[in-house]
């Protein structure tokens, strides 16, 4: 669709055709994906920037589709929301992530915090709190080892209604993170109104290959100062170079994740990663 010129139109329609066909395939098989056990969680390690030790990981869902292969969450999460499946999928993600983390912590004798992504619909549909409580109970995971991530746009969508949900989640002892911080146009007033613990700086600020690398650094510095004055911890995502890592350590960013450290890994590979990282 990006190609311009004489063949632009034809190219466009062909690509659209593939997209529509894939969309239909996804749409037709999404409702059975859970019972067929086609979802999988990958884990990306998260590092403390003063000790450079692994302190936790973000759970990222993958769909192993029998025909399409690995489908990106960007391609099916929005559809799952539209179709009303997101609560069910989100429940599975919570249970799987908590079970895995509790088992890994016991096996490694190490504290870990797992971050789970939530969609706005999950917060609005009213089952979230029960799902979180059940996932914690069934896995016997300490609430302090679970963090929930929500984008600012998702939070703002229904600020008044969501505020109660967040307060209740906080009272369970889980922590709450603002994901993709800096990409919404929502203003900052909500930061003072909601009980959040963590700001995750969006990777568009972090990734040095962006054109305005230097301007971004000023923004990162300002975000970190603001977060500190609000008593929020800062996580940088999408860290790909050692240059940006040094900068982040210098300006007091608390934690980081990104390809420089590791890509998201399947559960067994993540376990190996943890084991080899701590054995020294
Ligand atoms: P996100 O929460 O912002 O997740 C970060 C994305 O950046 C992930 O993409 C991750 O694989 C990718 N990433 C990590 N490190 C780097 C890096 O150094 N460079 C670059 N370029 N990318 C990096 P992924 O796994 O494709 O997930 C995409 C989005 O799908 C997530 O964005 C999140 O919004 C959503 N998602 C993933 N899992 C879930 C889930 O279980 N539930 C819900 N509701 N949404 C999910
Ligand atoms: Ca996230
Ligand atoms: Ca993010
Ligand atoms: Ca994102």
mmCIF file with all atom_site columns, N, CA and C and ligand atoms in Angstrom, residues 41-42 44 58-62 72-74 76-77 81 86 89-90 93 116-120 122 149 151 179-180 200 202-203 207 237-240 257-260 262-264, ligand 1:
data_model
loop_
_atom_site.group_PDB
_atom_site.id
_atom_site.type_symbol
_atom_site.label_atom_id
_atom_site.label_alt_id
_atom_site.label_comp_id
_atom_site.label_asym_id
_atom_site.label_entity_id
_atom_site.label_seq_id
_atom_site.pdbx_PDB_ins_code
_atom_site.Cartn_x
_atom_site.Cartn_y
_atom_site.Cartn_z
_atom_site.occupancy
_atom_site.B_iso_or_equiv
_atom_site.pdbx_formal_charge
_atom_site.auth_seq_id
_atom_site.auth_comp_id
_atom_site.auth_asym_id
_atom_site.auth_atom_id
_atom_site.pdbx_PDB_model_num
ATOM   1   N N   . UNK A 1 41  ? 2.435   -18.072 25.561 1.00 0.00 ? 41  UNK A N   1
ATOM   2   C CA  . UNK A 1 41  ? 3.040   -16.851 26.086 1.00 0.00 ? 41  UNK A CA  1
ATOM   3   C C   . UNK A 1 41  ? 4.549   -16.877 25.888 1.00 0.00 ? 41  UNK A C   1
ATOM   4   N N   . UNK A 1 42  ? 5.073   -15.782 25.370 1.00 0.00 ? 42  UNK A N   1
ATOM   5   C CA  . UNK A 1 42  ? 6.511   -15.549 25.323 1.00 0.00 ? 42  UNK A CA  1
ATOM   6   C C   . UNK A 1 42  ? 6.850   -14.601 26.471 1.00 0.00 ? 42  UNK A C   1
ATOM   7   N N   . UNK A 1 44  ? 9.695   -11.678 27.851 1.00 0.00 ? 44  UNK A N   1
ATOM   8   C CA  . UNK A 1 44  ? 10.875  -10.845 27.613 1.00 0.00 ? 44  UNK A CA  1
ATOM   9   C C   . UNK A 1 44  ? 11.430  -10.370 28.957 1.00 0.00 ? 44  UNK A C   1
ATOM   10  N N   . UNK A 1 58  ? 8.030   -9.468  30.837 1.00 0.00 ? 58  UNK A N   1
ATOM   11  C CA  . UNK A 1 58  ? 6.720   -9.139  30.291 1.00 0.00 ? 58  UNK A CA  1
ATOM   12  C C   . UNK A 1 58  ? 6.201   -10.344 29.525 1.00 0.00 ? 58  UNK A C   1
ATOM   13  N N   . UNK A 1 59  ? 4.964   -10.723 29.805 1.00 0.00 ? 59  UNK A N   1
ATOM   14  C CA  . UNK A 1 59  ? 4.321   -11.820 29.077 1.00 0.00 ? 59  UNK A CA  1
ATOM   15  C C   . UNK A 1 59  ? 3.699   -11.259 27.803 1.00 0.00 ? 59  UNK A C   1
ATOM   16  N N   . UNK A 1 60  ? 4.026   -11.865 26.665 1.00 0.00 ? 60  UNK A N   1
ATOM   17  C CA  . UNK A 1 60  ? 3.502   -11.394 25.383 1.00 0.00 ? 60  UNK A CA  1
ATOM   18  C C   . UNK A 1 60  ? 2.864   -12.571 24.645 1.00 0.00 ? 60  UNK A C   1
ATOM   19  N N   . UNK A 1 61  ? 1.607   -12.405 24.280 1.00 0.00 ? 61  UNK A N   1
ATOM   20  C CA  . UNK A 1 61  ? 0.864   -13.537 23.715 1.00 0.00 ? 61  UNK A CA  1
ATOM   21  C C   . UNK A 1 61  ? 1.230   -13.775 22.250 1.00 0.00 ? 61  UNK A C   1
ATOM   22  N N   . UNK A 1 62  ? 1.257   -15.040 21.870 1.00 0.00 ? 62  UNK A N   1
ATOM   23  C CA  . UNK A 1 62  ? 1.453   -15.462 20.483 1.00 0.00 ? 62  UNK A CA  1
ATOM   24  C C   . UNK A 1 62  ? 0.340   -16.432 20.128 1.00 0.00 ? 62  UNK A C   1
ATOM   25  N N   . UNK A 1 72  ? 0.635   -12.217 14.927 1.00 0.00 ? 72  UNK A N   1
ATOM   26  C CA  . UNK A 1 72  ? 1.009   -11.177 15.883 1.00 0.00 ? 72  UNK A CA  1
ATOM   27  C C   . UNK A 1 72  ? -0.198  -10.729 16.707 1.00 0.00 ? 72  UNK A C   1
ATOM   28  N N   . UNK A 1 73  ? 0.027   -10.424 17.983 1.00 0.00 ? 73  UNK A N   1
ATOM   29  C CA  . UNK A 1 73  ? -1.087  -9.909  18.792 1.00 0.00 ? 73  UNK A CA  1
ATOM   30  C C   . UNK A 1 73  ? -1.688  -8.633  18.201 1.00 0.00 ? 73  UNK A C   1
ATOM   31  N N   . UNK A 1 74  ? -0.864  -7.869  17.478 1.00 0.00 ? 74  UNK A N   1
ATOM   32  C CA  . UNK A 1 74  ? -1.380  -6.643  16.869 1.00 0.00 ? 74  UNK A CA  1
ATOM   33  C C   . UNK A 1 74  ? -2.473  -6.968  15.856 1.00 0.00 ? 74  UNK A C   1
ATOM   34  N N   . UNK A 1 76  ? -4.569  -9.830  16.086 1.00 0.00 ? 76  UNK A N   1
ATOM   35  C CA  . UNK A 1 76  ? -5.788  -10.489 16.572 1.00 0.00 ? 76  UNK A CA  1
ATOM   36  C C   . UNK A 1 76  ? -6.364  -9.905  17.857 1.00 0.00 ? 76  UNK A C   1
ATOM   37  N N   . UNK A 1 77  ? -5.570  -9.163  18.629 1.00 0.00 ? 77  UNK A N   1
ATOM   38  C CA  . UNK A 1 77  ? -6.131  -8.580  19.859 1.00 0.00 ? 77  UNK A CA  1
ATOM   39  C C   . UNK A 1 77  ? -7.284  -7.610  19.540 1.00 0.00 ? 77  UNK A C   1
ATOM   40  N N   . UNK A 1 81  ? -11.160 -8.108  20.743 1.00 0.00 ? 81  UNK A N   1
ATOM   41  C CA  . UNK A 1 81  ? -11.921 -7.097  21.484 1.00 0.00 ? 81  UNK A CA  1
ATOM   42  C C   . UNK A 1 81  ? -13.282 -6.878  20.842 1.00 0.00 ? 81  UNK A C   1
ATOM   43  N N   . UNK A 1 86  ? -12.063 -11.002 24.384 1.00 0.00 ? 86  UNK A N   1
ATOM   44  C CA  . UNK A 1 86  ? -10.823 -10.561 25.028 1.00 0.00 ? 86  UNK A CA  1
ATOM   45  C C   . UNK A 1 86  ? -10.782 -10.913 26.517 1.00 0.00 ? 86  UNK A C   1
ATOM   46  N N   . UNK A 1 89  ? -9.675  -14.598 26.701 1.00 0.00 ? 89  UNK A N   1
ATOM   47  C CA  . UNK A 1 89  ? -8.251  -14.712 26.361 1.00 0.00 ? 89  UNK A CA  1
ATOM   48  C C   . UNK A 1 89  ? -7.419  -14.108 27.490 1.00 0.00 ? 89  UNK A C   1
ATOM   49  N N   . UNK A 1 90  ? -7.857  -12.958 27.974 1.00 0.00 ? 90  UNK A N   1
ATOM   50  C CA  . UNK A 1 90  ? -7.133  -12.286 29.050 1.00 0.00 ? 90  UNK A CA  1
ATOM   51  C C   . UNK A 1 90  ? -7.086  -13.113 30.319 1.00 0.00 ? 90  UNK A C   1
ATOM   52  N N   . UNK A 1 93  ? -4.422  -15.663 29.779 1.00 0.00 ? 93  UNK A N   1
ATOM   53  C CA  . UNK A 1 93  ? -3.095  -15.040 29.883 1.00 0.00 ? 93  UNK A CA  1
ATOM   54  C C   . UNK A 1 93  ? -2.708  -14.859 31.357 1.00 0.00 ? 93  UNK A C   1
ATOM   55  N N   . UNK A 1 116 ? 1.678   -8.326  32.823 1.00 0.00 ? 116 UNK A N   1
ATOM   56  C CA  . UNK A 1 116 ? 0.652   -8.827  31.908 1.00 0.00 ? 116 UNK A CA  1
ATOM   57  C C   . UNK A 1 116 ? -0.058  -7.627  31.275 1.00 0.00 ? 116 UNK A C   1
ATOM   58  N N   . UNK A 1 117 ? -0.212  -7.677  29.962 1.00 0.00 ? 117 UNK A N   1
ATOM   59  C CA  . UNK A 1 117 ? -0.900  -6.595  29.253 1.00 0.00 ? 117 UNK A CA  1
ATOM   60  C C   . UNK A 1 117 ? -2.411  -6.753  29.337 1.00 0.00 ? 117 UNK A C   1
ATOM   61  N N   . UNK A 1 118 ? -3.092  -5.661  29.600 1.00 0.00 ? 118 UNK A N   1
ATOM   62  C CA  . UNK A 1 118 ? -4.551  -5.677  29.619 1.00 0.00 ? 118 UNK A CA  1
ATOM   63  C C   . UNK A 1 118 ? -5.071  -4.817  28.484 1.00 0.00 ? 118 UNK A C   1
ATOM   64  N N   . UNK A 1 119 ? -6.221  -5.165  27.955 1.00 0.00 ? 119 UNK A N   1
ATOM   65  C CA  . UNK A 1 119 ? -6.848  -4.272  26.988 1.00 0.00 ? 119 UNK A CA  1
ATOM   66  C C   . UNK A 1 119 ? -7.969  -3.510  27.696 1.00 0.00 ? 119 UNK A C   1
ATOM   67  N N   . UNK A 1 120 ? -8.334  -2.375  27.123 1.00 0.00 ? 120 UNK A N   1
ATOM   68  C CA  . UNK A 1 120 ? -9.332  -1.506  27.745 1.00 0.00 ? 120 UNK A CA  1
ATOM   69  C C   . UNK A 1 120 ? -10.645 -2.258  27.996 1.00 0.00 ? 120 UNK A C   1
ATOM   70  N N   . UNK A 1 122 ? -11.123 -5.311  28.759 1.00 0.00 ? 122 UNK A N   1
ATOM   71  C CA  . UNK A 1 122 ? -11.042 -6.147  29.964 1.00 0.00 ? 122 UNK A CA  1
ATOM   72  C C   . UNK A 1 122 ? -11.366 -5.353  31.221 1.00 0.00 ? 122 UNK A C   1
ATOM   73  N N   . UNK A 1 149 ? -0.295  -4.049  32.942 1.00 0.00 ? 149 UNK A N   1
ATOM   74  C CA  . UNK A 1 149 ? 0.039   -2.918  32.067 1.00 0.00 ? 149 UNK A CA  1
ATOM   75  C C   . UNK A 1 149 ? -1.167  -2.489  31.253 1.00 0.00 ? 149 UNK A C   1
ATOM   76  N N   . UNK A 1 151 ? -2.370  0.785   28.478 1.00 0.00 ? 151 UNK A N   1
ATOM   77  C CA  . UNK A 1 151 ? -1.939  1.993   27.767 1.00 0.00 ? 151 UNK A CA  1
ATOM   78  C C   . UNK A 1 151 ? -2.730  3.202   28.248 1.00 0.00 ? 151 UNK A C   1
ATOM   79  N N   . UNK A 1 179 ? 1.444   1.752   30.137 1.00 0.00 ? 179 UNK A N   1
ATOM   80  C CA  . UNK A 1 179 ? 2.203   1.270   28.981 1.00 0.00 ? 179 UNK A CA  1
ATOM   81  C C   . UNK A 1 179 ? 2.238   2.344   27.887 1.00 0.00 ? 179 UNK A C   1
ATOM   82  N N   . UNK A 1 180 ? 3.260   2.276   27.040 1.00 0.00 ? 180 UNK A N   1
ATOM   83  C CA  . UNK A 1 180 ? 3.394   3.186   25.892 1.00 0.00 ? 180 UNK A CA  1
ATOM   84  C C   . UNK A 1 180 ? 3.294   4.640   26.324 1.00 0.00 ? 180 UNK A C   1
ATOM   85  N N   . UNK A 1 200 ? 5.933   3.119   31.696 1.00 0.00 ? 200 UNK A N   1
ATOM   86  C CA  . UNK A 1 200 ? 6.771   2.476   30.684 1.00 0.00 ? 200 UNK A CA  1
ATOM   87  C C   . UNK A 1 200 ? 6.913   3.418   29.506 1.00 0.00 ? 200 UNK A C   1
ATOM   88  N N   . UNK A 1 202 ? 7.484   4.664   25.998 1.00 0.00 ? 202 UNK A N   1
ATOM   89  C CA  . UNK A 1 202 ? 7.282   3.989   24.722 1.00 0.00 ? 202 UNK A CA  1
ATOM   90  C C   . UNK A 1 202 ? 8.582   3.864   23.947 1.00 0.00 ? 202 UNK A C   1
ATOM   91  N N   . UNK A 1 203 ? 8.704   2.796   23.184 1.00 0.00 ? 203 UNK A N   1
ATOM   92  C CA  . UNK A 1 203 ? 9.965   2.554   22.502 1.00 0.00 ? 203 UNK A CA  1
ATOM   93  C C   . UNK A 1 203 ? 10.243  3.548   21.379 1.00 0.00 ? 203 UNK A C   1
ATOM   94  N N   . UNK A 1 207 ? 14.157  4.203   20.975 1.00 0.00 ? 207 UNK A N   1
ATOM   95  C CA  . UNK A 1 207 ? 14.877  3.690   19.821 1.00 0.00 ? 207 UNK A CA  1
ATOM   96  C C   . UNK A 1 207 ? 15.697  4.772   19.136 1.00 0.00 ? 207 UNK A C   1
ATOM   97  N N   . UNK A 1 237 ? 11.269  0.571   27.367 1.00 0.00 ? 237 UNK A N   1
ATOM   98  C CA  . UNK A 1 237 ? 11.104  -0.608  26.513 1.00 0.00 ? 237 UNK A CA  1
ATOM   99  C C   . UNK A 1 237 ? 11.748  -0.342  25.156 1.00 0.00 ? 237 UNK A C   1
ATOM   100 N N   . UNK A 1 238 ? 12.084  -1.406  24.444 1.00 0.00 ? 238 UNK A N   1
ATOM   101 C CA  . UNK A 1 238 ? 12.670  -1.249  23.114 1.00 0.00 ? 238 UNK A CA  1
ATOM   102 C C   . UNK A 1 238 ? 14.119  -0.804  23.135 1.00 0.00 ? 238 UNK A C   1
ATOM   103 N N   . UNK A 1 239 ? 14.859  -1.164  24.180 1.00 0.00 ? 239 UNK A N   1
ATOM   104 C CA  . UNK A 1 239 ? 16.277  -0.800  24.260 1.00 0.00 ? 239 UNK A CA  1
ATOM   105 C C   . UNK A 1 239 ? 17.087  -1.717  23.341 1.00 0.00 ? 239 UNK A C   1
ATOM   106 N N   . UNK A 1 240 ? 17.678  -1.125  22.312 1.00 0.00 ? 240 UNK A N   1
ATOM   107 C CA  . UNK A 1 240 ? 18.374  -1.928  21.300 1.00 0.00 ? 240 UNK A CA  1
ATOM   108 C C   . UNK A 1 240 ? 19.874  -1.666  21.234 1.00 0.00 ? 240 UNK A C   1
ATOM   109 N N   . UNK A 1 257 ? 14.003  -3.119  29.151 1.00 0.00 ? 257 UNK A N   1
ATOM   110 C CA  . UNK A 1 257 ? 13.887  -4.358  28.397 1.00 0.00 ? 257 UNK A CA  1
ATOM   111 C C   . UNK A 1 257 ? 14.097  -4.025  26.931 1.00 0.00 ? 257 UNK A C   1
ATOM   112 N N   . UNK A 1 258 ? 14.466  -5.003  26.129 1.00 0.00 ? 258 UNK A N   1
ATOM   113 C CA  . UNK A 1 258 ? 14.679  -4.735  24.709 1.00 0.00 ? 258 UNK A CA  1
ATOM   114 C C   . UNK A 1 258 ? 15.599  -5.756  24.087 1.00 0.00 ? 258 UNK A C   1
ATOM   115 N N   . UNK A 1 259 ? 15.710  -5.693  22.751 1.00 0.00 ? 259 UNK A N   1
ATOM   116 C CA  . UNK A 1 259 ? 16.485  -6.676  22.004 1.00 0.00 ? 259 UNK A CA  1
ATOM   117 C C   . UNK A 1 259 ? 17.956  -6.693  22.420 1.00 0.00 ? 259 UNK A C   1
ATOM   118 N N   . UNK A 1 260 ? 18.474  -5.562  22.944 1.00 0.00 ? 260 UNK A N   1
ATOM   119 C CA  . UNK A 1 260 ? 19.862  -5.546  23.414 1.00 0.00 ? 260 UNK A CA  1
ATOM   120 C C   . UNK A 1 260 ? 20.084  -6.637  24.462 1.00 0.00 ? 260 UNK A C   1
ATOM   121 N N   . UNK A 1 262 ? 17.510  -9.179  25.301 1.00 0.00 ? 262 UNK A N   1
ATOM   122 C CA  . UNK A 1 262 ? 16.895  -10.401 24.783 1.00 0.00 ? 262 UNK A CA  1
ATOM   123 C C   . UNK A 1 262 ? 15.583  -10.093 24.074 1.00 0.00 ? 262 UNK A C   1
ATOM   124 N N   . UNK A 1 263 ? 15.298  -10.880 23.047 1.00 0.00 ? 263 UNK A N   1
ATOM   125 C CA  . UNK A 1 263 ? 13.967  -10.849 22.458 1.00 0.00 ? 263 UNK A CA  1
ATOM   126 C C   . UNK A 1 263 ? 13.012  -11.580 23.390 1.00 0.00 ? 263 UNK A C   1
ATOM   127 N N   . UNK A 1 264 ? 11.710  -11.424 23.179 1.00 0.00 ? 264 UNK A N   1
ATOM   128 C CA  . UNK A 1 264 ? 10.775  -12.264 23.936 1.00 0.00 ? 264 UNK A CA  1
ATOM   129 C C   . UNK A 1 264 ? 11.050  -13.739 23.617 1.00 0.00 ? 264 UNK A C   1
HETATM 130 P P1  . LIG B 2 .   ? 3.577   -3.696  24.022 1.00 0.00 ? 1   LIG B P1  1
HETATM 131 O O1  . LIG B 2 .   ? 2.884   -4.052  25.288 1.00 0.00 ? 1   LIG B O1  1
HETATM 132 O O2  . LIG B 2 .   ? 4.021   -2.286  23.857 1.00 0.00 ? 1   LIG B O2  1
HETATM 133 O O3  . LIG B 2 .   ? 4.784   -4.727  23.906 1.00 0.00 ? 1   LIG B O3  1
HETATM 134 C C1  . LIG B 2 .   ? 6.072   -4.394  23.433 1.00 0.00 ? 1   LIG B C1  1
HETATM 135 C C2  . LIG B 2 .   ? 6.282   -4.880  22.026 1.00 0.00 ? 1   LIG B C2  1
HETATM 136 O O4  . LIG B 2 .   ? 7.599   -4.506  21.606 1.00 0.00 ? 1   LIG B O4  1
HETATM 137 C C3  . LIG B 2 .   ? 6.225   -6.396  21.871 1.00 0.00 ? 1   LIG B C3  1
HETATM 138 O O5  . LIG B 2 .   ? 5.645   -6.679  20.608 1.00 0.00 ? 1   LIG B O5  1
HETATM 139 C C4  . LIG B 2 .   ? 7.706   -6.788  21.903 1.00 0.00 ? 1   LIG B C4  1
HETATM 140 O O6  . LIG B 2 .   ? 7.963   -8.029  21.259 1.00 0.00 ? 1   LIG B O6  1
HETATM 141 C C5  . LIG B 2 .   ? 8.326   -5.640  21.166 1.00 0.00 ? 1   LIG B C5  1
HETATM 142 N N1  . LIG B 2 .   ? 9.725   -5.409  21.525 1.00 0.00 ? 1   LIG B N1  1
HETATM 143 C C6  . LIG B 2 .   ? 10.369  -5.769  22.655 1.00 0.00 ? 1   LIG B C6  1
HETATM 144 N N2  . LIG B 2 .   ? 11.660  -5.328  22.651 1.00 0.00 ? 1   LIG B N2  1
HETATM 145 C C7  . LIG B 2 .   ? 11.826  -4.667  21.482 1.00 0.00 ? 1   LIG B C7  1
HETATM 146 C C8  . LIG B 2 .   ? 12.959  -3.967  20.887 1.00 0.00 ? 1   LIG B C8  1
HETATM 147 O O7  . LIG B 2 .   ? 14.056  -3.860  21.446 1.00 0.00 ? 1   LIG B O7  1
HETATM 148 N N3  . LIG B 2 .   ? 12.735  -3.391  19.672 1.00 0.00 ? 1   LIG B N3  1
HETATM 149 C C9  . LIG B 2 .   ? 11.532  -3.485  19.037 1.00 0.00 ? 1   LIG B C9  1
HETATM 150 N N4  . LIG B 2 .   ? 11.410  -2.902  17.816 1.00 0.00 ? 1   LIG B N4  1
HETATM 151 N N5  . LIG B 2 .   ? 10.460  -4.134  19.561 1.00 0.00 ? 1   LIG B N5  1
HETATM 152 C C10 . LIG B 2 .   ? 10.604  -4.706  20.776 1.00 0.00 ? 1   LIG B C10 1
HETATM 153 P P2  . LIG B 2 .   ? 4.570   -7.852  20.443 1.00 0.00 ? 1   LIG B P2  1
HETATM 154 O O8  . LIG B 2 .   ? 4.982   -9.010  21.290 1.00 0.00 ? 1   LIG B O8  1
HETATM 155 O O9  . LIG B 2 .   ? 4.345   -8.069  18.988 1.00 0.00 ? 1   LIG B O9  1
HETATM 156 O O10 . LIG B 2 .   ? 3.256   -7.255  21.082 1.00 0.00 ? 1   LIG B O10 1
HETATM 157 C C11 . LIG B 2 .   ? 2.605   -6.176  20.471 1.00 0.00 ? 1   LIG B C11 1
HETATM 158 C C12 . LIG B 2 .   ? 1.501   -5.616  21.334 1.00 0.00 ? 1   LIG B C12 1
HETATM 159 O O11 . LIG B 2 .   ? 0.441   -6.558  21.489 1.00 0.00 ? 1   LIG B O11 1
HETATM 160 C C13 . LIG B 2 .   ? 1.955   -5.305  22.760 1.00 0.00 ? 1   LIG B C13 1
HETATM 161 O O12 . LIG B 2 .   ? 2.622   -4.053  22.765 1.00 0.00 ? 1   LIG B O12 1
HETATM 162 C C14 . LIG B 2 .   ? 0.623   -5.282  23.495 1.00 0.00 ? 1   LIG B C14 1
HETATM 163 O O13 . LIG B 2 .   ? -0.011  -4.052  23.336 1.00 0.00 ? 1   LIG B O13 1
HETATM 164 C C15 . LIG B 2 .   ? -0.166  -6.340  22.744 1.00 0.00 ? 1   LIG B C15 1
HETATM 165 N N6  . LIG B 2 .   ? -0.177  -7.605  23.520 1.00 0.00 ? 1   LIG B N6  1
HETATM 166 C C16 . LIG B 2 .   ? 0.782   -8.554  23.610 1.00 0.00 ? 1   LIG B C16 1
HETATM 167 N N7  . LIG B 2 .   ? 0.413   -9.554  24.447 1.00 0.00 ? 1   LIG B N7  1
HETATM 168 C C17 . LIG B 2 .   ? -0.821  -9.199  24.926 1.00 0.00 ? 1   LIG B C17 1
HETATM 169 C C18 . LIG B 2 .   ? -1.743  -9.824  25.847 1.00 0.00 ? 1   LIG B C18 1
HETATM 170 O O14 . LIG B 2 .   ? -1.497  -10.893 26.432 1.00 0.00 ? 1   LIG B O14 1
HETATM 171 N N8  . LIG B 2 .   ? -2.932  -9.157  26.064 1.00 0.00 ? 1   LIG B N8  1
HETATM 172 C C19 . LIG B 2 .   ? -3.228  -7.952  25.461 1.00 0.00 ? 1   LIG B C19 1
HETATM 173 N N9  . LIG B 2 .   ? -4.392  -7.358  25.725 1.00 0.00 ? 1   LIG B N9  1
HETATM 174 N N10 . LIG B 2 .   ? -2.374  -7.354  24.604 1.00 0.00 ? 1   LIG B N10 1
HETATM 175 C C20 . LIG B 2 .   ? -1.179  -7.968  24.336 1.00 0.00 ? 1   LIG B C20 1
#
